[in-house]
């Protein structure tokens, strides 16, 4: 069973679903929680992912405690009905945490895709840093995207045989989608093309309004076309629309399906983002990324020189973007830094390891009795 609720989870688990479906050993069952329901519906079919169950748990402006309670209850019910041999979760969302926790309660072992990411600050990003640390205490298989992530897990005491470095599945999917060639860029002018995404909880409110005002000033240059696929969160829209809507240098569009988003990313010159996934995708296509956050759990891109952590101060953001737009040498340095997140074969490695562990019938039985060290034997 693969549990997903957000668009990034769908993007990153789609290659695993496809690889499992192509295997004679696995029968993937996809369960969605509907955490990003509208965005999920527009793209799952495009990615070749069929969904068996949709819990549809979202409510307008709900508290995390309310969402968590509904998710654990709903996913527990589905797991008891389906009795999977394995539950796969991805990343650090509330859906991923609740999928892992519900599986733990039902004595089903957990595989964590994109394991080992850390900022070292428990509430930044919020609540993702706590989520991924808790999933790390539950999971039996830790599929780390990079050597740094794997080393972090080992430092936390995860047994080495449970940590597998795979690369990031987002690269698998990005290369697959671009090879399909079905998407269309939404940029419309010959100006310098800047792709902007903002949505994180810790940036919402006055901080996001200030960043929106700064980005309006960036568009005032006159030689920039800034495209903002606007997140559906009411808090994000309330912060950004008053600052950016109606500016001739800004195109505010609805969330793009993944095919169009990939084509738009491939067409842009510069990425400004507080997203995690874009920090991984942009280097694959040679697109410099300015990360509008104070911390990142993906320091590999920063260390490689493909991304820069610029924070949320409006003047700093403007200065960093202006430098890349006006300094060809600095732009070329970042654009040519390369991608530290893998070669597009992460899902293949994940399924190969699970095949090795689940192939013999006795291995299945053993895995179900002895998941992580914290599991009690099933009576």
mmCIF file of C-alpha atoms in Angstrom:
data_model
loop_
_atom_site.group_PDB
_atom_site.id
_atom_site.type_symbol
_atom_site.label_atom_id
_atom_site.label_comp_id
_atom_site.label_asym_id
_atom_site.label_seq_id
_atom_site.Cartn_x
_atom_site.Cartn_y
_atom_site.Cartn_z
ATOM 1 C CA UNK A 1 0.000 0.000 0.000
ATOM 2 C CA UNK A 2 1.337 3.423 -1.008
ATOM 3 C CA UNK A 3 -0.149 6.305 0.973
ATOM 4 C CA UNK A 4 -0.104 9.824 -0.469
ATOM 5 C CA UNK A 5 -2.027 13.020 0.056
ATOM 6 C CA UNK A 6 -0.201 15.892 -1.609
ATOM 7 C CA UNK A 7 0.930 16.681 -5.110
ATOM 8 C CA UNK A 8 4.663 16.292 -4.250
ATOM 9 C CA UNK A 9 3.979 12.863 -2.764
ATOM 10 C CA UNK A 10 2.197 11.807 -5.951
ATOM 11 C CA UNK A 11 5.090 13.058 -8.080
ATOM 12 C CA UNK A 12 7.679 11.234 -6.004
ATOM 13 C CA UNK A 13 5.761 7.988 -5.478
ATOM 14 C CA UNK A 14 4.548 7.655 -9.090
ATOM 15 C CA UNK A 15 7.840 6.075 -10.261
ATOM 16 C CA UNK A 16 7.622 3.574 -7.393
ATOM 17 C CA UNK A 17 4.022 2.723 -8.289
ATOM 18 C CA UNK A 18 4.988 2.202 -11.935
ATOM 19 C CA UNK A 19 8.001 0.059 -11.003
ATOM 20 C CA UNK A 20 5.937 -2.086 -8.646
ATOM 21 C CA UNK A 21 3.169 -2.503 -11.211
ATOM 22 C CA UNK A 22 5.748 -3.752 -13.698
ATOM 23 C CA UNK A 23 7.018 -6.332 -11.198
ATOM 24 C CA UNK A 24 5.605 -9.837 -10.945
ATOM 25 C CA UNK A 25 5.982 -9.727 -7.150
ATOM 26 C CA UNK A 26 4.080 -6.601 -6.127
ATOM 27 C CA UNK A 27 0.508 -5.431 -6.420
ATOM 28 C CA UNK A 28 0.538 -1.714 -5.572
ATOM 29 C CA UNK A 29 -2.577 -0.322 -3.893
ATOM 30 C CA UNK A 30 -2.665 3.493 -3.816
ATOM 31 C CA UNK A 31 -4.572 5.285 -1.051
ATOM 32 C CA UNK A 32 -4.958 9.072 -1.107
ATOM 33 C CA UNK A 33 -5.945 11.194 1.844
ATOM 34 C CA UNK A 34 -6.920 14.203 -0.264
ATOM 35 C CA UNK A 35 -4.578 16.571 1.583
ATOM 36 C CA UNK A 36 -4.108 18.415 -1.749
ATOM 37 C CA UNK A 37 -7.216 16.943 -3.330
ATOM 38 C CA UNK A 38 -7.780 19.271 -6.305
ATOM 39 C CA UNK A 39 -4.119 19.253 -7.275
ATOM 40 C CA UNK A 40 -3.995 15.473 -6.966
ATOM 41 C CA UNK A 41 -7.036 14.896 -9.136
ATOM 42 C CA UNK A 42 -5.550 16.894 -12.013
ATOM 43 C CA UNK A 43 -2.356 14.870 -12.190
ATOM 44 C CA UNK A 44 -2.574 11.286 -10.895
ATOM 45 C CA UNK A 45 -3.880 9.908 -14.161
ATOM 46 C CA UNK A 46 -1.170 11.743 -16.089
ATOM 47 C CA UNK A 47 1.466 9.993 -14.001
ATOM 48 C CA UNK A 48 0.037 6.537 -14.534
ATOM 49 C CA UNK A 49 -1.195 6.180 -10.943
ATOM 50 C CA UNK A 50 -4.552 4.541 -10.274
ATOM 51 C CA UNK A 51 -6.185 5.212 -6.901
ATOM 52 C CA UNK A 52 -8.207 2.634 -4.998
ATOM 53 C CA UNK A 53 -9.310 4.727 -1.998
ATOM 54 C CA UNK A 54 -9.707 8.472 -1.401
ATOM 55 C CA UNK A 55 -10.308 9.383 2.245
ATOM 56 C CA UNK A 56 -11.239 13.017 1.451
ATOM 57 C CA UNK A 57 -10.355 14.240 4.928
ATOM 58 C CA UNK A 58 -9.634 17.907 4.240
ATOM 59 C CA UNK A 59 -11.639 20.718 5.834
ATOM 60 C CA UNK A 60 -11.223 24.456 5.318
ATOM 61 C CA UNK A 61 -8.648 25.988 7.683
ATOM 62 C CA UNK A 62 -8.538 22.897 9.867
ATOM 63 C CA UNK A 63 -6.031 22.496 12.677
ATOM 64 C CA UNK A 64 -3.188 20.028 12.318
ATOM 65 C CA UNK A 65 -4.455 18.130 15.359
ATOM 66 C CA UNK A 66 -7.861 17.657 13.711
ATOM 67 C CA UNK A 67 -6.318 16.526 10.418
ATOM 68 C CA UNK A 68 -3.953 14.131 12.172
ATOM 69 C CA UNK A 69 -6.756 12.493 14.142
ATOM 70 C CA UNK A 70 -8.892 11.934 11.019
ATOM 71 C CA UNK A 71 -5.937 10.604 9.025
ATOM 72 C CA UNK A 72 -4.794 8.056 11.597
ATOM 73 C CA UNK A 73 -8.356 6.819 12.064
ATOM 74 C CA UNK A 74 -9.148 6.650 8.348
ATOM 75 C CA UNK A 75 -5.861 5.055 7.315
ATOM 76 C CA UNK A 76 -6.093 2.527 10.122
ATOM 77 C CA UNK A 77 -9.496 1.453 8.824
ATOM 78 C CA UNK A 78 -8.145 1.034 5.272
ATOM 79 C CA UNK A 79 -5.079 -0.902 6.430
ATOM 80 C CA UNK A 80 -7.233 -3.307 8.441
ATOM 81 C CA UNK A 81 -9.451 -3.861 5.399
ATOM 82 C CA UNK A 82 -6.630 -4.342 2.863
ATOM 83 C CA UNK A 83 -4.053 -6.092 5.083
ATOM 84 C CA UNK A 84 -1.043 -5.037 3.016
ATOM 85 C CA UNK A 85 2.349 -6.674 3.510
ATOM 86 C CA UNK A 86 3.999 -3.258 3.428
ATOM 87 C CA UNK A 87 3.031 0.428 3.686
ATOM 88 C CA UNK A 88 5.110 2.957 1.725
ATOM 89 C CA UNK A 89 5.139 6.634 2.673
ATOM 90 C CA UNK A 90 7.114 9.493 1.180
ATOM 91 C CA UNK A 91 8.688 12.589 2.614
ATOM 92 C CA UNK A 92 7.460 14.581 5.568
ATOM 93 C CA UNK A 93 3.801 15.513 5.195
ATOM 94 C CA UNK A 94 1.084 14.951 7.761
ATOM 95 C CA UNK A 95 -0.202 12.207 5.452
ATOM 96 C CA UNK A 96 3.193 10.465 5.546
ATOM 97 C CA UNK A 97 3.411 10.663 9.335
ATOM 98 C CA UNK A 98 -0.129 9.352 9.794
ATOM 99 C CA UNK A 99 0.366 6.587 7.241
ATOM 100 C CA UNK A 100 3.446 5.396 9.110
ATOM 101 C CA UNK A 101 1.744 5.677 12.493
ATOM 102 C CA UNK A 102 -1.414 3.854 11.367
ATOM 103 C CA UNK A 103 0.707 1.071 9.859
ATOM 104 C CA UNK A 104 2.705 0.798 13.090
ATOM 105 C CA UNK A 105 -0.496 0.428 15.100
ATOM 106 C CA UNK A 106 -1.627 -2.368 12.747
ATOM 107 C CA UNK A 107 1.767 -4.167 12.891
ATOM 108 C CA UNK A 108 2.510 -3.565 9.202
ATOM 109 C CA UNK A 109 6.123 -2.633 8.325
ATOM 110 C CA UNK A 110 6.837 0.780 6.807
ATOM 111 C CA UNK A 111 9.134 1.864 3.980
ATOM 112 C CA UNK A 112 10.077 5.557 3.973
ATOM 113 C CA UNK A 113 10.955 7.064 0.600
ATOM 114 C CA UNK A 114 13.105 10.221 0.867
ATOM 115 C CA UNK A 115 14.331 9.397 4.362
ATOM 116 C CA UNK A 116 16.968 11.177 6.407
ATOM 117 C CA UNK A 117 16.329 14.822 5.520
ATOM 118 C CA UNK A 118 16.957 17.152 8.460
ATOM 119 C CA UNK A 119 17.352 20.854 9.182
ATOM 120 C CA UNK A 120 18.226 20.303 12.833
ATOM 121 C CA UNK A 121 15.522 22.780 13.917
ATOM 122 C CA UNK A 122 12.485 20.919 15.254
ATOM 123 C CA UNK A 123 9.886 23.503 14.229
ATOM 124 C CA UNK A 124 11.437 24.718 10.965
ATOM 125 C CA UNK A 125 10.006 23.780 8.588
ATOM 126 C CA UNK A 126 6.804 23.298 10.582
ATOM 127 C CA UNK A 127 5.545 20.614 11.002
ATOM 128 C CA UNK A 128 7.680 18.737 8.475
ATOM 129 C CA UNK A 129 10.876 18.472 10.529
ATOM 130 C CA UNK A 130 9.056 16.735 13.380
ATOM 131 C CA UNK A 131 7.114 14.554 10.942
ATOM 132 C CA UNK A 132 10.192 13.131 9.241
ATOM 133 C CA UNK A 133 11.990 12.498 12.539
ATOM 134 C CA UNK A 134 8.964 10.562 13.840
ATOM 135 C CA UNK A 135 8.645 8.551 10.623
ATOM 136 C CA UNK A 136 12.304 7.682 11.045
ATOM 137 C CA UNK A 137 11.511 6.026 14.382
ATOM 138 C CA UNK A 138 8.801 3.859 12.802
ATOM 139 C CA UNK A 139 10.201 2.854 9.403
ATOM 140 C CA UNK A 140 11.854 -0.483 8.646
ATOM 141 C CA UNK A 141 13.288 0.585 5.255
ATOM 142 C CA UNK A 142 14.890 4.021 4.998
ATOM 143 C CA UNK A 143 15.369 4.945 1.325
ATOM 144 C CA UNK A 144 17.720 7.923 1.546
ATOM 145 C CA UNK A 145 18.043 10.191 -1.512
ATOM 146 C CA UNK A 146 21.699 11.134 -0.888
ATOM 147 C CA UNK A 147 24.757 9.998 1.017
ATOM 148 C CA UNK A 148 24.298 12.910 3.422
ATOM 149 C CA UNK A 149 20.759 11.761 4.248
ATOM 150 C CA UNK A 150 21.983 8.210 4.773
ATOM 151 C CA UNK A 151 24.766 9.421 7.080
ATOM 152 C CA UNK A 152 22.220 11.401 9.122
ATOM 153 C CA UNK A 153 20.154 8.264 9.686
ATOM 154 C CA UNK A 154 23.199 6.252 10.710
ATOM 155 C CA UNK A 155 24.180 9.016 13.146
ATOM 156 C CA UNK A 156 20.712 8.733 14.699
ATOM 157 C CA UNK A 157 21.242 5.040 15.329
ATOM 158 C CA UNK A 158 19.325 3.469 12.442
ATOM 159 C CA UNK A 159 20.927 0.073 11.656
ATOM 160 C CA UNK A 160 23.049 0.266 8.508
ATOM 161 C CA UNK A 161 21.237 -2.656 6.860
ATOM 162 C CA UNK A 162 18.002 -0.631 6.989
ATOM 163 C CA UNK A 163 19.468 2.430 5.204
ATOM 164 C CA UNK A 164 19.616 2.328 1.397
ATOM 165 C CA UNK A 165 20.901 5.254 -0.692
ATOM 166 C CA UNK A 166 18.823 5.439 -3.871
ATOM 167 C CA UNK A 167 18.813 8.959 -5.308
ATOM 168 C CA UNK A 168 15.587 10.941 -5.296
ATOM 169 C CA UNK A 169 12.529 9.629 -7.136
ATOM 170 C CA UNK A 170 11.610 13.188 -8.155
ATOM 171 C CA UNK A 171 14.421 12.989 -10.710
ATOM 172 C CA UNK A 172 12.990 9.713 -12.047
ATOM 173 C CA UNK A 173 9.636 11.367 -12.615
ATOM 174 C CA UNK A 174 10.996 14.627 -14.023
ATOM 175 C CA UNK A 175 13.055 12.809 -16.647
ATOM 176 C CA UNK A 176 10.105 10.516 -17.465
ATOM 177 C CA UNK A 177 7.733 13.456 -17.935
ATOM 178 C CA UNK A 178 10.134 15.487 -20.079
ATOM 179 C CA UNK A 179 10.771 12.427 -22.235
ATOM 180 C CA UNK A 180 7.001 12.136 -22.756
ATOM 181 C CA UNK A 181 7.051 15.752 -24.004
ATOM 182 C CA UNK A 182 3.358 16.313 -23.307
ATOM 183 C CA UNK A 183 3.538 19.513 -21.253
ATOM 184 C CA UNK A 184 3.492 23.171 -22.323
ATOM 185 C CA UNK A 185 5.296 26.116 -20.741
ATOM 186 C CA UNK A 186 3.101 28.964 -19.516
ATOM 187 C CA UNK A 187 5.730 31.655 -20.091
ATOM 188 C CA UNK A 188 4.595 34.000 -22.837
ATOM 189 C CA UNK A 189 7.268 36.657 -23.440
ATOM 190 C CA UNK A 190 10.910 36.896 -24.481
ATOM 191 C CA UNK A 191 11.851 38.491 -21.147
ATOM 192 C CA UNK A 192 13.981 36.775 -18.502
ATOM 193 C CA UNK A 193 11.769 34.006 -17.140
ATOM 194 C CA UNK A 194 11.417 33.642 -13.363
ATOM 195 C CA UNK A 195 9.386 30.795 -11.842
ATOM 196 C CA UNK A 196 8.075 31.525 -8.339
ATOM 197 C CA UNK A 197 6.464 29.169 -5.821
ATOM 198 C CA UNK A 198 5.551 30.148 -2.256
ATOM 199 C CA UNK A 199 3.345 28.229 0.149
ATOM 200 C CA UNK A 200 5.066 27.070 3.351
ATOM 201 C CA UNK A 201 3.263 27.584 6.660
ATOM 202 C CA UNK A 202 6.236 29.266 8.308
ATOM 203 C CA UNK A 203 6.280 31.897 5.533
ATOM 204 C CA UNK A 204 2.570 32.705 5.600
ATOM 205 C CA UNK A 205 1.207 35.980 6.913
ATOM 206 C CA UNK A 206 3.183 39.225 7.049
ATOM 207 C CA UNK A 207 6.422 37.558 5.966
ATOM 208 C CA UNK A 208 4.812 36.317 2.736
ATOM 209 C CA UNK A 209 3.175 39.702 2.100
ATOM 210 C CA UNK A 210 6.585 41.364 2.401
ATOM 211 C CA UNK A 211 8.130 38.858 -0.005
ATOM 212 C CA UNK A 212 5.262 39.471 -2.432
ATOM 213 C CA UNK A 213 5.937 43.215 -2.329
ATOM 214 C CA UNK A 214 9.636 42.600 -3.013
ATOM 215 C CA UNK A 215 8.825 40.345 -5.952
ATOM 216 C CA UNK A 216 6.577 43.058 -7.350
ATOM 217 C CA UNK A 217 9.617 45.321 -7.308
ATOM 218 C CA UNK A 218 11.565 42.629 -9.151
ATOM 219 C CA UNK A 219 8.883 42.616 -11.847
ATOM 220 C CA UNK A 220 9.145 46.421 -12.030
ATOM 221 C CA UNK A 221 12.516 45.959 -13.798
ATOM 222 C CA UNK A 222 10.574 45.554 -17.036
ATOM 223 C CA UNK A 223 12.810 42.809 -18.431
ATOM 224 C CA UNK A 224 11.358 40.010 -16.281
ATOM 225 C CA UNK A 225 8.343 37.756 -16.702
ATOM 226 C CA UNK A 226 7.486 36.274 -13.319
ATOM 227 C CA UNK A 227 5.148 33.264 -13.321
ATOM 228 C CA UNK A 228 3.431 32.279 -10.072
ATOM 229 C CA UNK A 229 1.415 29.028 -10.033
ATOM 230 C CA UNK A 230 -0.657 30.071 -7.033
ATOM 231 C CA UNK A 231 -1.195 27.544 -4.252
ATOM 232 C CA UNK A 232 -4.853 27.009 -3.340
ATOM 233 C CA UNK A 233 -4.300 27.747 0.349
ATOM 234 C CA UNK A 234 -6.480 30.736 1.343
ATOM 235 C CA UNK A 235 -3.661 32.053 3.545
ATOM 236 C CA UNK A 236 -1.247 32.055 0.597
ATOM 237 C CA UNK A 237 -3.736 33.750 -1.704
ATOM 238 C CA UNK A 238 -4.577 36.416 0.853
ATOM 239 C CA UNK A 239 -0.883 37.254 1.232
ATOM 240 C CA UNK A 240 0.233 37.241 -2.415
ATOM 241 C CA UNK A 241 -2.693 38.293 -4.595
ATOM 242 C CA UNK A 242 -2.897 41.905 -3.325
ATOM 243 C CA UNK A 243 0.811 42.356 -4.046
ATOM 244 C CA UNK A 244 1.181 40.598 -7.400
ATOM 245 C CA UNK A 245 -2.166 40.325 -9.180
ATOM 246 C CA UNK A 246 -2.564 42.741 -12.074
ATOM 247 C CA UNK A 247 1.114 43.605 -12.508
ATOM 248 C CA UNK A 248 2.044 43.459 -16.230
ATOM 249 C CA UNK A 249 5.270 41.615 -15.436
ATOM 250 C CA UNK A 250 3.580 38.936 -13.330
ATOM 251 C CA UNK A 251 1.467 36.021 -14.540
ATOM 252 C CA UNK A 252 -0.557 34.504 -11.711
ATOM 253 C CA UNK A 253 -1.911 31.134 -12.827
ATOM 254 C CA UNK A 254 -3.789 28.295 -11.188
ATOM 255 C CA UNK A 255 -1.686 25.328 -10.012
ATOM 256 C CA UNK A 256 -0.286 23.619 -13.098
ATOM 257 C CA UNK A 257 -0.596 19.946 -13.820
ATOM 258 C CA UNK A 258 2.776 18.270 -13.523
ATOM 259 C CA UNK A 259 3.383 17.970 -17.260
ATOM 260 C CA UNK A 260 2.943 21.724 -17.755
ATOM 261 C CA UNK A 261 4.888 22.497 -14.602
ATOM 262 C CA UNK A 262 7.844 20.425 -15.794
ATOM 263 C CA UNK A 263 7.771 22.182 -19.182
ATOM 264 C CA UNK A 264 7.570 25.586 -17.462
ATOM 265 C CA UNK A 265 10.520 24.709 -15.231
ATOM 266 C CA UNK A 266 12.531 23.596 -18.255
ATOM 267 C CA UNK A 267 11.714 26.912 -19.963
ATOM 268 C CA UNK A 268 12.580 29.251 -17.071
ATOM 269 C CA UNK A 269 15.841 31.055 -16.373
ATOM 270 C CA UNK A 270 15.614 31.344 -12.592
ATOM 271 C CA UNK A 271 13.667 29.674 -9.764
ATOM 272 C CA UNK A 272 12.556 31.440 -6.577
ATOM 273 C CA UNK A 273 10.953 28.985 -4.184
ATOM 274 C CA UNK A 274 10.249 27.861 -0.639
ATOM 275 C CA UNK A 275 9.416 24.366 -1.945
ATOM 276 C CA UNK A 276 11.490 21.332 -1.137
ATOM 277 C CA UNK A 277 10.993 19.437 -4.385
ATOM 278 C CA UNK A 278 12.016 22.327 -6.625
ATOM 279 C CA UNK A 279 15.394 22.445 -4.883
ATOM 280 C CA UNK A 280 15.899 18.943 -6.290
ATOM 281 C CA UNK A 281 14.357 19.417 -9.731
ATOM 282 C CA UNK A 282 15.916 22.755 -10.717
ATOM 283 C CA UNK A 283 19.556 21.543 -10.615
ATOM 284 C CA UNK A 284 18.645 18.634 -12.900
ATOM 285 C CA UNK A 285 17.777 21.149 -15.609
ATOM 286 C CA UNK A 286 20.534 23.668 -14.898
ATOM 287 C CA UNK A 287 18.200 26.263 -13.360
ATOM 288 C CA UNK A 288 19.684 28.342 -10.501
ATOM 289 C CA UNK A 289 17.397 28.280 -7.455
ATOM 290 C CA UNK A 290 17.068 30.893 -4.729
ATOM 291 C CA UNK A 291 15.532 29.250 -1.661
ATOM 292 C CA UNK A 292 13.253 31.666 0.187
ATOM 293 C CA UNK A 293 13.627 30.041 3.585
ATOM 294 C CA UNK A 294 15.867 30.334 6.632
ATOM 295 C CA UNK A 295 16.689 26.611 6.710
ATOM 296 C CA UNK A 296 16.809 23.786 4.201
ATOM 297 C CA UNK A 297 16.769 20.033 4.634
ATOM 298 C CA UNK A 298 18.405 19.734 1.204
ATOM 299 C CA UNK A 299 21.835 21.308 1.765
ATOM 300 C CA UNK A 300 23.338 19.203 -1.025
ATOM 301 C CA UNK A 301 22.078 21.655 -3.661
ATOM 302 C CA UNK A 302 23.511 24.604 -1.716
ATOM 303 C CA UNK A 303 26.848 22.858 -1.208
ATOM 304 C CA UNK A 304 27.031 21.980 -4.900
ATOM 305 C CA UNK A 305 26.406 25.638 -5.792
ATOM 306 C CA UNK A 306 23.165 24.941 -7.669
ATOM 307 C CA UNK A 307 20.978 26.653 -5.058
ATOM 308 C CA UNK A 308 21.395 29.507 -2.596
ATOM 309 C CA UNK A 309 19.645 29.844 0.758
ATOM 310 C CA UNK A 310 18.697 33.535 0.776
ATOM 311 C CA UNK A 311 16.158 33.674 3.611
ATOM 312 C CA UNK A 312 13.002 35.770 3.625
ATOM 313 C CA UNK A 313 14.290 39.346 3.919
ATOM 314 C CA UNK A 314 12.841 41.298 0.951
ATOM 315 C CA UNK A 315 16.001 43.303 0.224
ATOM 316 C CA UNK A 316 18.199 40.190 0.314
ATOM 317 C CA UNK A 317 15.869 38.396 -2.090
ATOM 318 C CA UNK A 318 15.903 41.338 -4.505
ATOM 319 C CA UNK A 319 19.685 41.611 -4.392
ATOM 320 C CA UNK A 320 20.234 37.888 -4.977
ATOM 321 C CA UNK A 321 17.771 37.730 -7.870
ATOM 322 C CA UNK A 322 19.228 40.880 -9.422
ATOM 323 C CA UNK A 323 22.750 39.468 -9.262
ATOM 324 C CA UNK A 324 21.770 36.319 -11.130
ATOM 325 C CA UNK A 325 19.816 38.262 -13.739
ATOM 326 C CA UNK A 326 22.617 40.796 -14.316
ATOM 327 C CA UNK A 327 25.842 38.816 -13.810
ATOM 328 C CA UNK A 328 26.345 36.206 -16.570
ATOM 329 C CA UNK A 329 29.375 34.666 -14.871
ATOM 330 C CA UNK A 330 27.570 34.072 -11.572
ATOM 331 C CA UNK A 331 24.541 32.742 -13.442
ATOM 332 C CA UNK A 332 26.690 30.305 -15.441
ATOM 333 C CA UNK A 333 28.431 29.121 -12.265
ATOM 334 C CA UNK A 334 25.150 28.148 -10.619
ATOM 335 C CA UNK A 335 23.545 26.783 -13.777
ATOM 336 C CA UNK A 336 26.511 24.480 -14.374
ATOM 337 C CA UNK A 337 26.852 23.209 -10.822
ATOM 338 C CA UNK A 338 25.149 19.879 -11.553
ATOM 339 C CA UNK A 339 22.581 17.759 -9.751
ATOM 340 C CA UNK A 340 23.448 15.983 -6.484
ATOM 341 C CA UNK A 341 20.109 14.177 -6.221
ATOM 342 C CA UNK A 342 20.490 11.179 -8.466
ATOM 343 C CA UNK A 343 20.438 9.659 -11.921
ATOM 344 C CA UNK A 344 16.752 8.818 -12.432
ATOM 345 C CA UNK A 345 16.982 5.207 -11.202
ATOM 346 C CA UNK A 346 15.849 5.636 -7.595
ATOM 347 C CA UNK A 347 12.559 3.723 -7.967
ATOM 348 C CA UNK A 348 14.421 0.867 -9.614
ATOM 349 C CA UNK A 349 16.730 0.624 -6.589
ATOM 350 C CA UNK A 350 13.817 0.822 -4.136
ATOM 351 C CA UNK A 351 11.896 -2.005 -5.795
ATOM 352 C CA UNK A 352 15.064 -4.085 -6.154
ATOM 353 C CA UNK A 353 15.707 -3.916 -2.411
ATOM 354 C CA UNK A 354 12.094 -4.708 -1.527
ATOM 355 C CA UNK A 355 12.150 -7.605 -4.000
ATOM 356 C CA UNK A 356 15.247 -8.938 -2.271
ATOM 357 C CA UNK A 357 13.581 -8.747 1.147
ATOM 358 C CA UNK A 358 10.068 -9.850 0.167
ATOM 359 C CA UNK A 359 10.822 -12.377 -2.563
ATOM 360 C CA UNK A 360 10.805 -15.637 -0.572
ATOM 361 C CA UNK A 361 7.614 -16.289 1.330
ATOM 362 C CA UNK A 362 9.556 -16.707 4.551
ATOM 363 C CA UNK A 363 11.075 -13.247 4.078
ATOM 364 C CA UNK A 364 7.583 -11.781 3.905
ATOM 365 C CA UNK A 365 6.643 -13.518 7.127
ATOM 366 C CA UNK A 366 9.826 -12.402 8.857
ATOM 367 C CA UNK A 367 9.449 -8.820 7.693
ATOM 368 C CA UNK A 368 5.907 -8.665 9.022
ATOM 369 C CA UNK A 369 6.907 -10.060 12.405
ATOM 370 C CA UNK A 370 10.062 -7.993 12.836
ATOM 371 C CA UNK A 371 9.659 -4.514 11.321
ATOM 372 C CA UNK A 372 11.833 -1.880 13.036
ATOM 373 C CA UNK A 373 13.432 -2.606 16.361
ATOM 374 C CA UNK A 374 10.554 -0.893 18.146
ATOM 375 C CA UNK A 375 7.966 -3.380 16.812
ATOM 376 C CA UNK A 376 6.729 -6.128 19.090
ATOM 377 C CA UNK A 377 6.308 -9.566 17.464
ATOM 378 C CA UNK A 378 2.821 -10.102 16.096
ATOM 379 C CA UNK A 379 0.942 -12.628 18.212
#
